[in-house]
GROMACS .gro file of C-alpha atoms in nm:
model
  393
    1UNK     CA    1   2.827  -0.071  -0.365
    2UNK     CA    2   2.488   0.091  -0.254
    3UNK     CA    3   2.248  -0.122  -0.159
    4UNK     CA    4   1.883   0.082  -0.091
    5UNK     CA    5   1.574  -0.083  -0.170
    6UNK     CA    6   1.179  -0.034   0.015
    7UNK     CA    7   1.067   0.259  -0.117
    8UNK     CA    8   1.129   0.589  -0.303
    9UNK     CA    9   1.229   0.741   0.067
   10UNK     CA   10   1.574   0.539   0.061
   11UNK     CA   11   1.623   0.474  -0.253
   12UNK     CA   12   1.639   0.850  -0.478
   13UNK     CA   13   1.895   0.964  -0.236
   14UNK     CA   14   2.133   0.668  -0.318
   15UNK     CA   15   2.027   0.718  -0.650
   16UNK     CA   16   2.124   1.070  -0.617
   17UNK     CA   17   2.454   0.967  -0.438
   18UNK     CA   18   2.585   0.710  -0.682
   19UNK     CA   19   2.474   0.952  -0.977
   20UNK     CA   20   2.736   1.224  -0.790
   21UNK     CA   21   3.021   0.961  -0.697
   22UNK     CA   22   3.029   0.899  -1.084
   23UNK     CA   23   2.996   1.294  -1.241
   24UNK     CA   24   3.235   1.394  -0.948
   25UNK     CA   25   3.489   1.065  -1.044
   26UNK     CA   26   3.495   0.987  -0.686
   27UNK     CA   27   3.410   0.636  -0.802
   28UNK     CA   28   3.489   0.384  -1.102
   29UNK     CA   29   3.176   0.214  -1.089
   30UNK     CA   30   2.893   0.201  -0.857
   31UNK     CA   31   2.673  -0.123  -0.855
   32UNK     CA   32   2.280  -0.144  -0.676
   33UNK     CA   33   2.170  -0.363  -0.459
   34UNK     CA   34   1.731  -0.361  -0.408
   35UNK     CA   35   1.447  -0.558  -0.280
   36UNK     CA   36   1.271  -0.729  -0.581
   37UNK     CA   37   0.903  -0.522  -0.541
   38UNK     CA   38   0.809  -0.417  -0.873
   39UNK     CA   39   0.791  -0.078  -0.710
   40UNK     CA   40   1.142  -0.074  -0.614
   41UNK     CA   41   1.230  -0.225  -1.001
   42UNK     CA   42   1.013   0.016  -1.134
   43UNK     CA   43   1.199   0.301  -0.959
   44UNK     CA   44   1.536   0.177  -1.073
   45UNK     CA   45   1.481   0.146  -1.409
   46UNK     CA   46   1.277   0.537  -1.458
   47UNK     CA   47   1.640   0.593  -1.392
   48UNK     CA   48   1.801   0.335  -1.642
   49UNK     CA   49   1.963   0.089  -1.340
   50UNK     CA   50   1.955  -0.260  -1.389
   51UNK     CA   51   1.985  -0.356  -0.959
   52UNK     CA   52   2.129  -0.646  -0.841
   53UNK     CA   53   1.760  -0.738  -0.676
   54UNK     CA   54   1.763  -0.946  -0.386
   55UNK     CA   55   1.462  -1.233  -0.336
   56UNK     CA   56   1.311  -1.016  -0.030
   57UNK     CA   57   0.964  -0.850  -0.049
   58UNK     CA   58   0.899  -0.740   0.255
   59UNK     CA   59   1.055  -0.670   0.632
   60UNK     CA   60   1.141  -1.071   0.751
   61UNK     CA   61   0.977  -0.880   1.142
   62UNK     CA   62   0.684  -0.774   0.959
   63UNK     CA   63   0.377  -1.015   1.144
   64UNK     CA   64   0.316  -1.228   1.478
   65UNK     CA   65   0.617  -1.339   1.640
   66UNK     CA   66   0.617  -1.695   1.520
   67UNK     CA   67   0.521  -1.582   1.158
   68UNK     CA   68   0.842  -1.362   1.157
   69UNK     CA   69   1.054  -1.566   1.314
   70UNK     CA   70   0.988  -1.830   1.010
   71UNK     CA   71   1.014  -1.578   0.827
   72UNK     CA   72   1.340  -1.444   0.959
   73UNK     CA   73   1.496  -1.800   0.896
   74UNK     CA   74   1.443  -1.837   0.543
   75UNK     CA   75   1.527  -1.426   0.479
   76UNK     CA   76   1.849  -1.487   0.649
   77UNK     CA   77   1.911  -1.803   0.443
   78UNK     CA   78   1.808  -1.666   0.111
   79UNK     CA   79   1.931  -1.359   0.121
   80UNK     CA   80   2.278  -1.403   0.298
   81UNK     CA   81   2.363  -1.704  -0.006
   82UNK     CA   82   2.272  -1.467  -0.276
   83UNK     CA   83   2.414  -1.123  -0.126
   84UNK     CA   84   2.760  -1.368  -0.057
   85UNK     CA   85   2.792  -1.459  -0.371
   86UNK     CA   86   2.693  -1.140  -0.495
   87UNK     CA   87   2.991  -0.984  -0.324
   88UNK     CA   88   3.239  -1.258  -0.422
   89UNK     CA   89   3.157  -1.168  -0.790
   90UNK     CA   90   3.200  -0.807  -0.760
   91UNK     CA   91   3.458  -0.742  -0.467
   92UNK     CA   92   3.370  -0.385  -0.402
   93UNK     CA   93   3.571  -0.190  -0.264
   94UNK     CA   94   3.337   0.053  -0.062
   95UNK     CA   95   2.907  -0.020   0.022
   96UNK     CA   96   2.688   0.269   0.134
   97UNK     CA   97   2.411   0.128   0.297
   98UNK     CA   98   2.115   0.354   0.275
   99UNK     CA   99   1.867   0.130   0.534
  100UNK     CA  100   1.513  -0.050   0.479
  101UNK     CA  101   1.532  -0.468   0.566
  102UNK     CA  102   1.745  -0.536   0.230
  103UNK     CA  103   2.045  -0.376   0.388
  104UNK     CA  104   2.020  -0.628   0.644
  105UNK     CA  105   2.209  -0.903   0.466
  106UNK     CA  106   2.499  -0.673   0.321
  107UNK     CA  107   2.547  -0.492   0.678
  108UNK     CA  108   2.618  -0.854   0.822
  109UNK     CA  109   2.873  -0.954   0.505
  110UNK     CA  110   3.016  -0.646   0.460
  111UNK     CA  111   3.131  -0.628   0.796
  112UNK     CA  112   3.221  -1.010   0.817
  113UNK     CA  113   3.418  -0.970   0.533
  114UNK     CA  114   3.566  -0.630   0.660
  115UNK     CA  115   3.426  -0.410   0.310
  116UNK     CA  116   3.454  -0.041   0.448
  117UNK     CA  117   3.078   0.025   0.454
  118UNK     CA  118   2.935   0.341   0.588
  119UNK     CA  119   2.501   0.367   0.723
  120UNK     CA  120   2.317   0.625   0.607
  121UNK     CA  121   1.999   0.740   0.774
  122UNK     CA  122   1.756   0.927   0.630
  123UNK     CA  123   1.477   0.942   0.885
  124UNK     CA  124   1.528   1.126   1.213
  125UNK     CA  125   1.448   0.833   1.385
  126UNK     CA  126   1.671   0.526   1.313
  127UNK     CA  127   1.557   0.238   1.137
  128UNK     CA  128   1.629  -0.153   1.314
  129UNK     CA  129   1.918  -0.156   1.037
  130UNK     CA  130   2.092   0.149   1.115
  131UNK     CA  131   2.066   0.088   1.448
  132UNK     CA  132   2.220  -0.265   1.413
  133UNK     CA  133   2.502  -0.120   1.224
  134UNK     CA  134   2.581   0.174   1.489
  135UNK     CA  135   2.617  -0.149   1.751
  136UNK     CA  136   2.823  -0.347   1.519
  137UNK     CA  137   3.103  -0.024   1.488
  138UNK     CA  138   2.951   0.060   1.123
  139UNK     CA  139   2.998   0.482   1.068
  140UNK     CA  140   2.662   0.634   1.099
  141UNK     CA  141   2.572   0.954   0.827
  142UNK     CA  142   2.210   1.122   0.967
  143UNK     CA  143   2.026   1.296   0.726
  144UNK     CA  144   1.927   1.555   0.987
  145UNK     CA  145   2.050   1.720   1.251
  146UNK     CA  146   1.856   1.468   1.503
  147UNK     CA  147   1.903   1.102   1.420
  148UNK     CA  148   1.658   0.894   1.739
  149UNK     CA  149   1.829   0.557   1.825
  150UNK     CA  150   2.173   0.641   1.742
  151UNK     CA  151   2.490   0.753   1.913
  152UNK     CA  152   2.710   0.975   1.752
  153UNK     CA  153   2.559   0.954   1.382
  154UNK     CA  154   2.757   1.244   1.183
  155UNK     CA  155   2.515   1.494   0.975
  156UNK     CA  156   2.555   1.493   0.586
  157UNK     CA  157   2.168   1.564   0.494
  158UNK     CA  158   2.026   1.354   0.272
  159UNK     CA  159   2.156   1.340  -0.090
  160UNK     CA  160   1.916   1.467  -0.345
  161UNK     CA  161   1.838   1.434  -0.694
  162UNK     CA  162   1.951   1.719  -1.001
  163UNK     CA  163   1.639   1.814  -1.203
  164UNK     CA  164   1.655   2.084  -1.547
  165UNK     CA  165   1.428   2.341  -1.398
  166UNK     CA  166   1.206   2.404  -1.706
  167UNK     CA  167   0.948   2.728  -1.740
  168UNK     CA  168   0.610   2.787  -1.615
  169UNK     CA  169   0.477   2.644  -1.992
  170UNK     CA  170   0.670   2.393  -2.038
  171UNK     CA  171   0.623   2.244  -1.729
  172UNK     CA  172   0.246   2.288  -1.763
  173UNK     CA  173   0.224   2.133  -2.158
  174UNK     CA  174   0.465   1.795  -1.995
  175UNK     CA  175   0.240   1.764  -1.675
  176UNK     CA  176  -0.068   1.809  -1.901
  177UNK     CA  177  -0.244   2.085  -1.689
  178UNK     CA  178  -0.421   2.439  -1.786
  179UNK     CA  179  -0.267   2.755  -1.541
  180UNK     CA  180  -0.312   3.086  -1.602
  181UNK     CA  181  -0.031   3.393  -1.530
  182UNK     CA  182  -0.146   3.481  -1.232
  183UNK     CA  183  -0.277   3.162  -1.056
  184UNK     CA  184  -0.107   2.954  -0.751
  185UNK     CA  185  -0.007   2.633  -0.810
  186UNK     CA  186  -0.008   2.410  -0.478
  187UNK     CA  187   0.169   2.031  -0.522
  188UNK     CA  188   0.000   1.774  -0.361
  189UNK     CA  189   0.239   1.464  -0.286
  190UNK     CA  190   0.089   1.178  -0.110
  191UNK     CA  191  -0.074   0.876  -0.307
  192UNK     CA  192  -0.428   0.925  -0.337
  193UNK     CA  193  -0.452   1.253  -0.153
  194UNK     CA  194  -0.259   1.130   0.161
  195UNK     CA  195  -0.528   1.145   0.374
  196UNK     CA  196  -0.870   1.254   0.433
  197UNK     CA  197  -0.812   1.569   0.652
  198UNK     CA  198  -0.614   1.713   0.286
  199UNK     CA  199  -0.869   1.529  -0.003
  200UNK     CA  200  -1.154   1.784   0.223
  201UNK     CA  201  -0.929   2.065   0.223
  202UNK     CA  202  -0.843   2.010  -0.118
  203UNK     CA  203  -1.217   1.980  -0.242
  204UNK     CA  204  -1.302   2.306   0.012
  205UNK     CA  205  -1.045   2.497  -0.085
  206UNK     CA  206  -0.981   2.458  -0.471
  207UNK     CA  207  -1.320   2.723  -0.532
  208UNK     CA  208  -1.212   2.900  -0.249
  209UNK     CA  209  -1.046   3.295  -0.280
  210UNK     CA  210  -0.898   3.233  -0.009
  211UNK     CA  211  -0.659   3.566   0.165
  212UNK     CA  212  -0.483   3.589  -0.119
  213UNK     CA  213  -0.743   3.665  -0.356
  214UNK     CA  214  -0.526   3.416  -0.628
  215UNK     CA  215  -0.744   3.122  -0.831
  216UNK     CA  216  -0.536   2.853  -0.722
  217UNK     CA  217  -0.472   2.508  -0.901
  218UNK     CA  218  -0.419   2.187  -0.729
  219UNK     CA  219  -0.147   1.971  -0.914
  220UNK     CA  220  -0.140   1.644  -0.786
  221UNK     CA  221   0.032   1.333  -0.785
  222UNK     CA  222  -0.113   1.049  -0.868
  223UNK     CA  223  -0.454   0.907  -0.959
  224UNK     CA  224  -0.810   1.056  -0.883
  225UNK     CA  225  -0.942   0.872  -0.600
  226UNK     CA  226  -1.297   0.699  -0.693
  227UNK     CA  227  -1.509   0.883  -0.374
  228UNK     CA  228  -1.438   1.260  -0.313
  229UNK     CA  229  -1.575   1.537  -0.522
  230UNK     CA  230  -1.320   1.792  -0.695
  231UNK     CA  231  -1.302   2.121  -0.823
  232UNK     CA  232  -1.196   2.125  -1.233
  233UNK     CA  233  -0.911   2.342  -1.055
  234UNK     CA  234  -0.765   1.995  -0.905
  235UNK     CA  235  -0.564   1.852  -1.162
  236UNK     CA  236  -0.425   1.503  -1.135
  237UNK     CA  237  -0.111   1.374  -1.303
  238UNK     CA  238  -0.084   1.044  -1.229
  239UNK     CA  239   0.199   0.873  -1.062
  240UNK     CA  240   0.576   1.001  -1.183
  241UNK     CA  241   0.905   0.921  -1.117
  242UNK     CA  242   1.044   1.260  -1.313
  243UNK     CA  243   1.009   1.567  -1.058
  244UNK     CA  244   1.140   1.853  -1.298
  245UNK     CA  245   0.772   1.966  -1.435
  246UNK     CA  246   0.639   1.955  -1.125
  247UNK     CA  247   0.913   2.103  -0.926
  248UNK     CA  248   0.918   2.348  -1.193
  249UNK     CA  249   0.535   2.442  -1.176
  250UNK     CA  250   0.455   2.429  -0.815
  251UNK     CA  251   0.439   2.762  -0.611
  252UNK     CA  252   0.400   2.541  -0.298
  253UNK     CA  253   0.429   2.198  -0.206
  254UNK     CA  254   0.108   1.988   0.060
  255UNK     CA  255   0.289   1.682   0.098
  256UNK     CA  256   0.332   1.412   0.362
  257UNK     CA  257   0.741   1.401   0.545
  258UNK     CA  258   0.952   1.198   0.381
  259UNK     CA  259   1.273   1.228   0.437
  260UNK     CA  260   1.336   1.221   0.088
  261UNK     CA  261   1.055   1.495  -0.021
  262UNK     CA  262   1.168   1.703   0.251
  263UNK     CA  263   1.480   1.690   0.147
  264UNK     CA  264   1.473   1.805  -0.131
  265UNK     CA  265   1.201   2.060  -0.114
  266UNK     CA  266   1.485   2.216   0.130
  267UNK     CA  267   1.734   2.209  -0.125
  268UNK     CA  268   1.539   2.387  -0.384
  269UNK     CA  269   1.398   2.601  -0.150
  270UNK     CA  270   1.045   2.527  -0.257
  271UNK     CA  271   0.796   2.557   0.059
  272UNK     CA  272   0.551   2.342   0.247
  273UNK     CA  273   0.256   2.242   0.417
  274UNK     CA  274   0.398   1.913   0.567
  275UNK     CA  275   0.135   1.629   0.754
  276UNK     CA  276   0.280   1.391   0.878
  277UNK     CA  277   0.204   0.989   0.846
  278UNK     CA  278   0.067   0.867   1.196
  279UNK     CA  279   0.105   0.560   1.067
  280UNK     CA  280   0.512   0.592   1.034
  281UNK     CA  281   0.752   0.357   1.222
  282UNK     CA  282   0.839   0.526   1.589
  283UNK     CA  283   0.697   0.856   1.497
  284UNK     CA  284   0.956   0.962   1.222
  285UNK     CA  285   0.770   1.152   0.984
  286UNK     CA  286   0.690   1.388   1.256
  287UNK     CA  287   1.017   1.398   1.359
  288UNK     CA  288   1.122   1.482   1.026
  289UNK     CA  289   0.864   1.743   0.968
  290UNK     CA  290   0.944   1.950   1.245
  291UNK     CA  291   1.301   1.973   1.195
  292UNK     CA  292   1.231   2.087   0.851
  293UNK     CA  293   1.002   2.314   0.921
  294UNK     CA  294   1.243   2.451   1.145
  295UNK     CA  295   1.543   2.485   0.915
  296UNK     CA  296   1.303   2.587   0.615
  297UNK     CA  297   1.024   2.815   0.815
  298UNK     CA  298   0.784   2.518   0.657
  299UNK     CA  299   0.459   2.486   0.831
  300UNK     CA  300   0.342   2.164   0.988
  301UNK     CA  301  -0.002   2.001   1.077
  302UNK     CA  302  -0.003   1.705   1.263
  303UNK     CA  303  -0.359   1.483   1.134
  304UNK     CA  304  -0.606   1.575   1.364
  305UNK     CA  305  -0.803   1.822   1.403
  306UNK     CA  306  -0.811   1.905   1.777
  307UNK     CA  307  -0.417   1.746   1.856
  308UNK     CA  308  -0.282   2.044   2.066
  309UNK     CA  309   0.022   2.058   1.870
  310UNK     CA  310  -0.169   2.229   1.599
  311UNK     CA  311  -0.193   2.600   1.693
  312UNK     CA  312  -0.476   2.696   1.373
  313UNK     CA  313  -0.685   2.488   1.154
  314UNK     CA  314  -0.589   2.304   0.872
  315UNK     CA  315  -0.750   2.584   0.647
  316UNK     CA  316  -0.551   2.903   0.811
  317UNK     CA  317  -0.208   2.730   0.791
  318UNK     CA  318  -0.296   2.599   0.385
  319UNK     CA  319  -0.326   3.011   0.334
  320UNK     CA  320  -0.057   3.083   0.597
  321UNK     CA  321   0.166   2.840   0.338
  322UNK     CA  322  -0.004   3.060   0.067
  323UNK     CA  323   0.165   3.348   0.190
  324UNK     CA  324   0.479   3.298   0.304
  325UNK     CA  325   0.529   3.102  -0.112
  326UNK     CA  326   0.392   3.415  -0.277
  327UNK     CA  327   0.654   3.614  -0.053
  328UNK     CA  328   0.959   3.326  -0.079
  329UNK     CA  329   0.843   3.380  -0.452
  330UNK     CA  330   0.986   3.758  -0.443
  331UNK     CA  331   1.280   3.675  -0.332
  332UNK     CA  332   1.408   3.459  -0.511
  333UNK     CA  333   1.339   3.551  -0.856
  334UNK     CA  334   1.687   3.584  -0.918
  335UNK     CA  335   1.707   3.194  -0.969
  336UNK     CA  336   1.405   3.167  -1.086
  337UNK     CA  337   1.579   2.979  -1.417
  338UNK     CA  338   1.855   2.843  -1.211
  339UNK     CA  339   1.851   2.447  -1.255
  340UNK     CA  340   1.756   2.191  -0.926
  341UNK     CA  341   2.082   2.110  -0.807
  342UNK     CA  342   2.229   2.059  -0.481
  343UNK     CA  343   2.519   1.812  -0.402
  344UNK     CA  344   2.604   1.946  -0.089
  345UNK     CA  345   2.496   1.670   0.134
  346UNK     CA  346   2.646   1.436  -0.130
  347UNK     CA  347   2.996   1.531  -0.111
  348UNK     CA  348   2.973   1.569   0.263
  349UNK     CA  349   2.843   1.196   0.296
  350UNK     CA  350   3.175   1.159   0.048
  351UNK     CA  351   3.349   1.332   0.301
  352UNK     CA  352   3.257   1.138   0.549
  353UNK     CA  353   3.294   0.824   0.409
  354UNK     CA  354   3.683   0.930   0.315
  355UNK     CA  355   3.739   0.987   0.745
  356UNK     CA  356   3.549   0.681   0.844
  357UNK     CA  357   3.657   0.434   0.623
  358UNK     CA  358   3.950   0.248   0.800
  359UNK     CA  359   3.770   0.246   1.121
  360UNK     CA  360   3.487   0.023   0.997
  361UNK     CA  361   3.706  -0.252   0.914
  362UNK     CA  362   3.763  -0.301   1.360
  363UNK     CA  363   3.619  -0.649   1.551
  364UNK     CA  364   3.554  -0.817   1.196
  365UNK     CA  365   3.798  -1.119   1.276
  366UNK     CA  366   3.555  -1.155   1.670
  367UNK     CA  367   3.233  -1.074   1.422
  368UNK     CA  368   3.239  -1.424   1.259
  369UNK     CA  369   3.244  -1.593   1.591
  370UNK     CA  370   2.943  -1.384   1.721
  371UNK     CA  371   2.804  -1.393   1.415
  372UNK     CA  372   2.757  -1.791   1.460
  373UNK     CA  373   2.634  -1.775   1.811
  374UNK     CA  374   2.344  -1.533   1.749
  375UNK     CA  375   2.267  -1.815   1.403
  376UNK     CA  376   2.214  -2.037   1.579
  377UNK     CA  377   2.008  -1.917   1.886
  378UNK     CA  378   1.775  -1.802   1.606
  379UNK     CA  379   1.769  -2.129   1.486
  380UNK     CA  380   1.740  -2.319   1.768
  381UNK     CA  381   1.467  -2.121   1.905
  382UNK     CA  382   1.264  -2.120   1.564
  383UNK     CA  383   1.311  -2.529   1.588
  384UNK     CA  384   1.186  -2.494   1.953
  385UNK     CA  385   0.859  -2.321   1.880
  386UNK     CA  386   0.810  -2.545   1.593
  387UNK     CA  387   0.782  -2.812   1.834
  388UNK     CA  388   0.598  -2.643   2.079
  389UNK     CA  389   0.336  -2.570   1.784
  390UNK     CA  390   0.282  -2.906   1.677
  391UNK     CA  391   0.328  -3.047   2.037
  392UNK     CA  392  -0.070  -2.813   2.069
  393UNK     CA  393  -0.185  -2.966   1.781
   0.00000   0.00000   0.00000
């Protein structure tokens, strides 16, 4: 069983790992569990998979203390009941958790039943569920060489999807964009251009020649925003789950610093300028970007013009990216026809699981008592707060 939900950053690595397990005969079957947000269902459907969806659409810890406590109590009983029925019906031999709030109930119930479980953390800063898993004695695999918040995590890398590499003409035709033979194609990943600085950069740089003296074409994953003026060299291709045409066409990429995106760019050798999202929990995108840059030679720019972490302006960083992409293209010319395939992280995660599966069942018997005590405390606190609220009113 593989549990992954919330965003594509959790789901795509899980799908890549599940595909690898089946292709290499390591699993007789793979079942998936997710939340029920439309985005989650859409991502799974794009890969021909129908996961078992828990009736959970957001984190139970979001909002005020009062609302989070009430939501947590309801989330706890609803998701636990559903998870219990699913596990009893499917009886999985192993469980891999890929983070997000969806993993909370499966984590506790698998621990309760003694199902061998591995938690995989895609970001350089561990999430709440990963930290809980570590404290409960469940082995943790990390996507990066650093995993803040968890001691003893084993670095496996982030599993990445495999794609067939298309010719430049095929990729451009599939995306519906026009490019010339000498054009530099820059992909942009990040919703509606990701941020105001990125939007301003693309609007400004689309018509300029720059240091490279070559025409540049921006191919943006997403729909064109209502505000902002963009030149003819900016192509919006909408939302896409099949990244083969995009990766095949792009000479370089400008993106946020989500773990799944960076892992794929690193695995396939695509130069990138990363602009971490400032609102990321615990600053995990900046940590991802820093490790990505140290590993690949990529360029990171913090979304503040006057940030002391920025040694150059965004325009200068962009020009450096283009020069880096041109040099890398010359070096990698012999591999231009190879497909986008890199199974190193999936293989390492499976080997880690083979070594650690027995350890995850330790103390399973005593966990039930601890679990019941925590449950009673949460319910008692929730009940007391309800009485206090009524008294205040």
